[in-house]
Amino acid sequence: MLDQARLIIVGGAGYIGRALSSYCRKQGTIPIIFDLGLFGDPHPSLQYIRGSCFDWDLLKATIKEGDIVIHLAGISNDPGYDKSLDTSLLYDVKNFDRYLKILADQRIRGLVFASSCSVYGEQDEGWVDESTSLKPLTQYARDKALSEEILAKYQDRVNIQILRAATVYGRSERMRFDLTFNRFMQEAAQGRAIQVLGPHRFRPSVNIEDLSRFYFILQRHLATLKSGSIWNFAFENRTLIESALIVQKHFRAPEPFIDGGIDQRSYRVNSHKVQNYFKFQPDFDLHRACVEFGSFPEDYRTVNKFVYQEILEHRSKSQSGSVARKF
């Protein structure tokens, strides 16, 4: 394992970043947060560098402060991704390539990159594992798949680990209710019928606490891992209607209703590689999340689920005249 490594979380002030940085603090690791600040600032106890990871001078100065980078930055929501001018880490492939080259030139020990199970798209039969052919359906998923291809160019210079996580749910200091299972809990807790798109399509999920714990484990074990390794991270493989019914029954909400729109994604994800290599087992599930959600403060549980898109759209309009777009 790596000892005394300085950890930089790029995109560490968002939904997952807030939970991960909190977990790191509890483990005695104080990460450096490098974030544009689009969704607010991180915990005040953390070293915070506010800016774009495509600001090359700032990036170089920041990387000198650390040994390992966990890269969470990027819009992780399909509606927001499509609407925002600041959507993609890969709106310019040259930028992402240059970003990785700077990391390699600075000789960081390792990079953990947040990919997504969305790259699997629509899989008709069976379970997918890390070797399954990718079938991304959305621009967000296509860019994640492309990012993995670009990362492969640098795996001989930097120890690169790619984490493909399922749809995340659970509590964070920067909450998001546009995410499917968080939205399910919010709607049911408010006594409303859960809206379900594509009810019989499989959508695996993972709790944010388990995901944070695994990110921490992964960066601690970099020295023992083969560069270029890919890790599926998904433990609850249910159809959307099955998950909706779990939430609905817990909150005694009205029966879910099926919306006319259909999300074509459907896949069941095998995470045996994570379980076998790290002996990892999740501590949380959707049942437990429902119990915890019921204890959230009322103002926390009623956050506008569209606030994520609204922030992006506001930023897009304010920058609509710009020629260059920075992440």
Short mmCIF file of C-alpha atoms in Angstrom, two decimals:
data_model
loop_
_atom_site.label_atom_id
_atom_site.label_comp_id
_atom_site.label_asym_id
_atom_site.label_seq_id
_atom_site.Cartn_x
_atom_site.Cartn_y
_atom_site.Cartn_z
CA MET A 1 0.00 0.00 0.00
CA LEU A 2 1.00 3.63 -0.43
CA ASP A 3 2.10 5.45 2.72
CA GLN A 4 2.01 9.20 3.30
CA ALA A 5 0.79 9.88 -0.25
CA ARG A 6 -0.85 13.26 -0.78
CA LEU A 7 -4.25 12.84 -2.37
CA ILE A 8 -5.81 15.34 -4.78
CA ILE A 9 -9.51 14.98 -5.61
CA VAL A 10 -10.28 16.75 -8.88
CA GLY A 11 -13.97 17.56 -8.77
CA GLY A 12 -13.99 17.03 -5.03
CA ALA A 13 -16.70 19.57 -4.17
CA GLY A 14 -19.60 17.78 -5.88
CA TYR A 15 -22.00 15.05 -4.78
CA ILE A 16 -19.53 12.15 -4.68
CA GLY A 17 -16.54 14.35 -3.90
CA ARG A 18 -18.12 15.68 -0.71
CA ALA A 19 -18.84 12.16 0.56
CA LEU A 20 -15.39 10.89 -0.45
CA SER A 21 -13.54 13.78 1.18
CA SER A 22 -15.58 13.25 4.35
CA TYR A 23 -14.64 9.57 4.36
CA CYS A 24 -10.97 10.45 3.82
CA ARG A 25 -11.01 12.82 6.79
CA LYS A 26 -12.43 10.08 9.00
CA GLN A 27 -9.55 7.83 7.92
CA GLY A 28 -6.99 10.47 8.81
CA THR A 29 -6.29 11.54 5.22
CA ILE A 30 -6.80 15.22 4.40
CA PRO A 31 -7.18 15.50 0.62
CA ILE A 32 -6.56 18.55 -1.52
CA ILE A 33 -9.76 19.57 -3.32
CA PHE A 34 -9.32 20.94 -6.84
CA ASP A 35 -12.70 22.06 -8.15
CA LEU A 36 -14.30 24.76 -10.24
CA GLY A 37 -16.77 25.46 -7.44
CA LEU A 38 -19.81 25.21 -9.68
CA PHE A 39 -21.86 23.55 -6.93
CA GLY A 40 -20.36 25.24 -3.89
CA ASP A 41 -17.20 24.94 -1.84
CA PRO A 42 -15.96 21.88 0.08
CA HIS A 43 -15.62 21.50 3.84
CA PRO A 44 -13.69 24.49 5.26
CA SER A 45 -11.15 22.22 6.95
CA LEU A 46 -9.85 21.05 3.57
CA GLN A 47 -7.20 22.63 1.39
CA TYR A 48 -9.21 24.00 -1.54
CA ILE A 49 -7.85 25.07 -4.90
CA ARG A 50 -10.64 26.64 -6.90
CA GLY A 51 -10.28 26.60 -10.66
CA SER A 52 -10.43 24.62 -13.86
CA CYS A 53 -8.37 21.49 -14.37
CA PHE A 54 -7.86 22.81 -17.92
CA ASP A 55 -6.10 25.88 -16.54
CA TRP A 56 -2.69 24.45 -17.31
CA ASP A 57 -0.58 26.66 -15.04
CA LEU A 58 -2.92 26.08 -12.11
CA LEU A 59 -3.02 22.36 -12.85
CA LYS A 60 0.77 22.08 -12.86
CA ALA A 61 1.04 24.00 -9.60
CA THR A 62 -1.65 21.84 -7.99
CA ILE A 63 -0.22 18.52 -9.10
CA LYS A 64 3.11 19.41 -7.48
CA GLU A 65 1.27 19.31 -4.15
CA GLY A 66 0.17 15.68 -4.46
CA ASP A 67 1.07 12.12 -5.39
CA ILE A 68 -2.26 10.57 -6.36
CA VAL A 69 -5.23 12.01 -8.25
CA ILE A 70 -8.81 10.80 -8.02
CA HIS A 71 -10.60 12.33 -10.98
CA LEU A 72 -14.32 12.85 -10.36
CA ALA A 73 -14.73 16.04 -12.38
CA GLY A 74 -17.34 16.17 -15.11
CA ILE A 75 -21.09 16.53 -15.46
CA SER A 76 -22.61 13.21 -14.42
CA ASN A 77 -26.17 13.61 -15.55
CA ASP A 78 -27.48 13.08 -19.06
CA PRO A 79 -29.98 15.99 -19.18
CA GLY A 80 -27.44 18.35 -17.68
CA TYR A 81 -24.72 16.96 -19.90
CA ASP A 82 -26.72 17.66 -23.03
CA LYS A 83 -27.83 21.17 -22.01
CA SER A 84 -24.71 22.66 -20.50
CA LEU A 85 -21.88 24.31 -22.38
CA ASP A 86 -19.61 23.01 -19.62
CA THR A 87 -20.79 19.49 -20.16
CA SER A 88 -17.91 17.29 -21.05
CA LEU A 89 -14.44 16.57 -19.87
CA LEU A 90 -13.99 15.57 -23.48
CA TYR A 91 -15.60 18.41 -25.41
CA ASP A 92 -12.08 18.75 -26.76
CA VAL A 93 -10.10 15.52 -26.87
CA LYS A 94 -6.88 17.49 -27.14
CA ASN A 95 -7.61 19.13 -23.78
CA PHE A 96 -8.09 15.81 -22.03
CA ASP A 97 -4.98 14.40 -23.69
CA ARG A 98 -2.98 17.42 -22.57
CA TYR A 99 -4.42 17.11 -19.06
CA LEU A 100 -3.19 13.51 -18.85
CA LYS A 101 0.19 14.42 -20.31
CA ILE A 102 0.68 17.01 -17.56
CA LEU A 103 -0.15 14.42 -14.92
CA ALA A 104 2.33 12.02 -16.50
CA ASP A 105 5.04 14.67 -16.85
CA GLN A 106 4.63 15.59 -13.19
CA ARG A 107 5.22 11.92 -12.37
CA ILE A 108 2.25 11.44 -10.10
CA ARG A 109 2.09 7.96 -8.59
CA GLY A 110 -1.38 7.18 -9.83
CA LEU A 111 -4.72 8.26 -11.24
CA VAL A 112 -8.10 6.82 -10.30
CA PHE A 113 -10.61 7.80 -12.97
CA ALA A 114 -14.37 7.88 -12.47
CA SER A 115 -15.95 6.15 -15.44
CA SER A 116 -19.48 4.73 -15.39
CA CYS A 117 -21.49 1.57 -15.90
CA SER A 118 -23.42 3.65 -18.44
CA VAL A 119 -20.77 2.62 -20.97
CA TYR A 120 -22.48 -0.79 -21.16
CA GLY A 121 -25.62 0.78 -22.62
CA GLU A 122 -28.22 -1.81 -23.54
CA GLN A 123 -27.17 -5.41 -22.98
CA ASP A 124 -29.75 -7.93 -24.09
CA GLU A 125 -28.70 -11.03 -22.18
CA GLY A 126 -26.71 -12.13 -19.18
CA TRP A 127 -24.35 -10.20 -16.98
CA VAL A 128 -21.62 -7.79 -17.99
CA ASP A 129 -18.11 -7.80 -16.62
CA GLU A 130 -15.05 -5.67 -17.29
CA SER A 131 -14.36 -7.48 -20.57
CA THR A 132 -17.84 -6.97 -22.05
CA SER A 133 -18.04 -4.92 -25.25
CA LEU A 134 -19.23 -1.39 -24.62
CA LYS A 135 -22.47 -0.08 -26.12
CA PRO A 136 -22.83 3.50 -24.88
CA LEU A 137 -26.15 5.11 -25.78
CA THR A 138 -25.79 8.70 -24.59
CA GLN A 139 -23.19 11.38 -25.20
CA TYR A 140 -22.22 11.16 -21.54
CA ALA A 141 -21.58 7.42 -21.85
CA ARG A 142 -19.81 7.76 -25.20
CA ASP A 143 -17.44 10.32 -23.72
CA LYS A 144 -16.72 8.07 -20.76
CA ALA A 145 -15.89 5.24 -23.16
CA LEU A 146 -13.67 7.54 -25.20
CA SER A 147 -11.94 8.75 -22.04
CA GLU A 148 -11.00 5.16 -21.25
CA GLU A 149 -9.38 4.84 -24.69
CA ILE A 150 -7.34 8.00 -24.14
CA LEU A 151 -6.30 6.90 -20.67
CA ALA A 152 -4.86 3.71 -22.15
CA LYS A 153 -2.22 5.83 -23.93
CA TYR A 154 -0.75 6.83 -20.56
CA GLN A 155 -0.97 3.63 -18.56
CA ASP A 156 2.76 2.92 -19.04
CA ARG A 157 3.64 6.30 -17.50
CA VAL A 158 1.04 6.55 -14.74
CA ASN A 159 -0.64 3.83 -12.72
CA ILE A 160 -4.18 4.29 -13.99
CA GLN A 161 -7.21 2.64 -12.39
CA ILE A 162 -10.65 2.99 -13.98
CA LEU A 163 -13.74 2.67 -11.80
CA ARG A 164 -17.06 1.95 -13.51
CA ALA A 165 -19.68 2.69 -10.89
CA ALA A 166 -23.40 2.00 -11.05
CA THR A 167 -26.02 4.68 -10.38
CA VAL A 168 -25.16 6.18 -7.00
CA TYR A 169 -27.61 6.96 -4.22
CA GLY A 170 -27.35 8.11 -0.62
CA ARG A 171 -26.59 11.14 1.49
CA SER A 172 -23.95 13.75 0.73
CA GLU A 173 -23.23 17.26 1.99
CA ARG A 174 -23.97 18.30 -1.62
CA MET A 175 -27.15 16.36 -2.22
CA ARG A 176 -28.56 15.48 -5.64
CA PHE A 177 -32.14 14.40 -6.22
CA ASP A 178 -31.92 14.18 -9.99
CA LEU A 179 -30.23 10.78 -9.56
CA THR A 180 -32.73 7.97 -10.06
CA PHE A 181 -32.79 6.29 -6.65
CA ASN A 182 -32.45 9.50 -4.66
CA ARG A 183 -35.40 10.83 -6.65
CA PHE A 184 -37.37 7.66 -5.85
CA MET A 185 -36.82 8.25 -2.12
CA GLN A 186 -37.65 11.94 -2.30
CA GLU A 187 -40.91 11.38 -4.19
CA ALA A 188 -42.03 8.57 -1.88
CA ALA A 189 -41.08 10.46 1.31
CA GLN A 190 -43.23 13.35 0.12
CA GLY A 191 -46.19 10.99 -0.31
CA ARG A 192 -46.08 11.12 -4.10
CA ALA A 193 -46.16 8.27 -6.59
CA ILE A 194 -42.69 7.38 -7.86
CA GLN A 195 -42.21 8.08 -11.55
CA VAL A 196 -40.57 5.11 -13.29
CA LEU A 197 -39.12 5.22 -16.78
CA GLY A 198 -38.53 1.86 -18.46
CA PRO A 199 -39.73 -0.21 -15.48
CA HIS A 200 -38.41 -3.59 -16.58
CA ARG A 201 -34.94 -2.42 -17.51
CA PHE A 202 -32.12 -3.37 -15.21
CA ARG A 203 -30.37 -0.51 -13.43
CA PRO A 204 -27.74 -1.49 -10.88
CA SER A 205 -27.06 0.85 -8.00
CA VAL A 206 -24.50 1.51 -5.27
CA ASN A 207 -24.53 3.51 -2.07
CA ILE A 208 -22.31 6.59 -1.91
CA GLU A 209 -20.74 5.45 1.38
CA ASP A 210 -19.64 2.14 -0.12
CA LEU A 211 -18.36 3.93 -3.22
CA SER A 212 -16.36 6.39 -1.12
CA ARG A 213 -14.85 3.54 0.87
CA PHE A 214 -13.78 1.77 -2.31
CA TYR A 215 -12.24 4.88 -3.86
CA PHE A 216 -10.17 5.20 -0.70
CA ILE A 217 -9.14 1.54 -0.81
CA LEU A 218 -8.25 1.74 -4.48
CA GLN A 219 -5.91 4.71 -4.11
CA ARG A 220 -4.27 3.09 -1.08
CA HIS A 221 -3.48 -0.09 -3.03
CA LEU A 222 -2.18 1.49 -6.23
CA ALA A 223 1.32 0.07 -5.84
CA THR A 224 -0.05 -3.48 -5.96
CA LEU A 225 -2.34 -2.99 -8.95
CA LYS A 226 -1.66 -3.39 -12.65
CA SER A 227 -1.94 -0.10 -14.48
CA GLY A 228 -4.94 0.08 -16.78
CA SER A 229 -7.12 -2.09 -14.56
CA ILE A 230 -10.89 -1.61 -14.81
CA TRP A 231 -13.20 -2.23 -11.86
CA ASN A 232 -16.96 -2.65 -12.01
CA PHE A 233 -18.67 -1.38 -8.89
CA ALA A 234 -22.33 -2.35 -8.64
CA PHE A 235 -24.06 -4.52 -6.05
CA GLU A 236 -27.82 -4.15 -6.40
CA ASN A 237 -28.91 -5.39 -9.80
CA ARG A 238 -32.65 -4.85 -9.98
CA THR A 239 -35.12 -3.62 -12.51
CA LEU A 240 -36.24 -0.06 -11.98
CA ILE A 241 -39.71 -1.15 -10.93
CA GLU A 242 -38.27 -3.56 -8.35
CA SER A 243 -36.26 -0.75 -6.78
CA ALA A 244 -39.23 1.62 -6.94
CA LEU A 245 -41.42 -0.90 -5.10
CA ILE A 246 -38.84 -1.28 -2.30
CA VAL A 247 -38.89 2.48 -1.78
CA GLN A 248 -42.65 2.79 -2.20
CA LYS A 249 -43.37 0.10 0.41
CA HIS A 250 -40.97 1.60 2.94
CA PHE A 251 -42.58 5.04 2.79
CA ARG A 252 -46.09 3.69 2.20
CA ALA A 253 -46.37 5.91 -0.82
CA PRO A 254 -48.92 5.53 -3.65
CA GLU A 255 -48.23 2.87 -6.27
CA PRO A 256 -45.49 3.92 -8.74
CA PHE A 257 -46.65 5.12 -12.11
CA ILE A 258 -45.04 4.39 -15.44
CA ASP A 259 -44.07 7.38 -17.51
CA GLY A 260 -44.29 7.34 -21.29
CA GLY A 261 -40.59 8.02 -21.75
CA ILE A 262 -38.21 5.09 -21.85
CA ASP A 263 -34.55 5.06 -20.90
CA GLN A 264 -32.98 2.40 -23.12
CA ARG A 265 -30.13 1.55 -20.74
CA SER A 266 -30.37 -1.93 -19.27
CA TYR A 267 -27.54 -4.04 -17.86
CA ARG A 268 -26.71 -6.32 -14.96
CA VAL A 269 -23.21 -5.74 -13.69
CA ASN A 270 -20.87 -8.40 -12.32
CA SER A 271 -18.57 -6.99 -9.61
CA HIS A 272 -16.81 -10.24 -8.72
CA LYS A 273 -13.42 -8.76 -9.58
CA VAL A 274 -13.76 -6.17 -6.81
CA GLN A 275 -15.17 -8.72 -4.40
CA ASN A 276 -12.52 -11.33 -5.07
CA TYR A 277 -9.43 -9.13 -5.18
CA PHE A 278 -10.26 -6.76 -2.32
CA LYS A 279 -12.66 -9.04 -0.43
CA PHE A 280 -15.01 -6.08 -0.63
CA GLN A 281 -18.60 -6.35 0.50
CA PRO A 282 -21.04 -3.42 0.65
CA ASP A 283 -22.22 -2.14 4.02
CA PHE A 284 -25.30 -0.39 2.65
CA ASP A 285 -28.31 -1.21 0.50
CA LEU A 286 -31.45 0.53 -0.69
CA HIS A 287 -33.46 -0.67 2.31
CA ARG A 288 -31.02 0.94 4.73
CA ALA A 289 -30.91 4.10 2.63
CA CYS A 290 -34.68 4.45 2.95
CA VAL A 291 -34.43 4.25 6.74
CA GLU A 292 -31.70 6.91 6.80
CA PHE A 293 -33.56 9.13 4.35
CA GLY A 294 -36.50 9.27 6.71
CA SER A 295 -34.24 10.94 9.29
CA PHE A 296 -33.07 13.70 6.94
CA PRO A 297 -34.14 17.25 7.91
CA GLU A 298 -37.27 18.39 6.07
CA ASP A 299 -35.50 21.16 4.16
CA TYR A 300 -32.86 18.64 3.08
CA ARG A 301 -35.43 16.19 1.75
CA THR A 302 -37.27 18.84 -0.27
CA VAL A 303 -34.36 20.18 -2.33
CA ASN A 304 -35.47 20.83 -5.91
CA LYS A 305 -34.45 17.77 -7.90
CA PHE A 306 -33.83 19.98 -10.94
CA VAL A 307 -31.37 22.29 -9.19
CA TYR A 308 -28.42 20.45 -10.76
CA GLN A 309 -29.65 21.16 -14.30
CA GLU A 310 -30.69 24.69 -13.36
CA ILE A 311 -27.20 25.59 -12.15
CA LEU A 312 -25.72 24.19 -15.35
CA GLU A 313 -28.21 25.98 -17.57
CA HIS A 314 -27.62 29.28 -15.77
CA ARG A 315 -23.89 28.88 -16.22
CA SER A 316 -24.35 27.93 -19.88
CA LYS A 317 -26.40 31.07 -20.60
CA SER A 318 -23.87 33.28 -18.83
CA GLN A 319 -21.10 31.84 -21.01
CA SER A 320 -23.03 31.46 -24.26
CA GLY A 321 -20.87 34.08 -25.93
CA SER A 322 -17.63 32.38 -25.08
CA VAL A 323 -15.61 30.73 -27.80
CA ALA A 324 -13.50 28.58 -25.52
CA ARG A 325 -15.23 26.34 -23.01
CA LYS A 326 -13.40 25.28 -19.89
CA PHE A 327 -14.36 22.49 -17.58
#
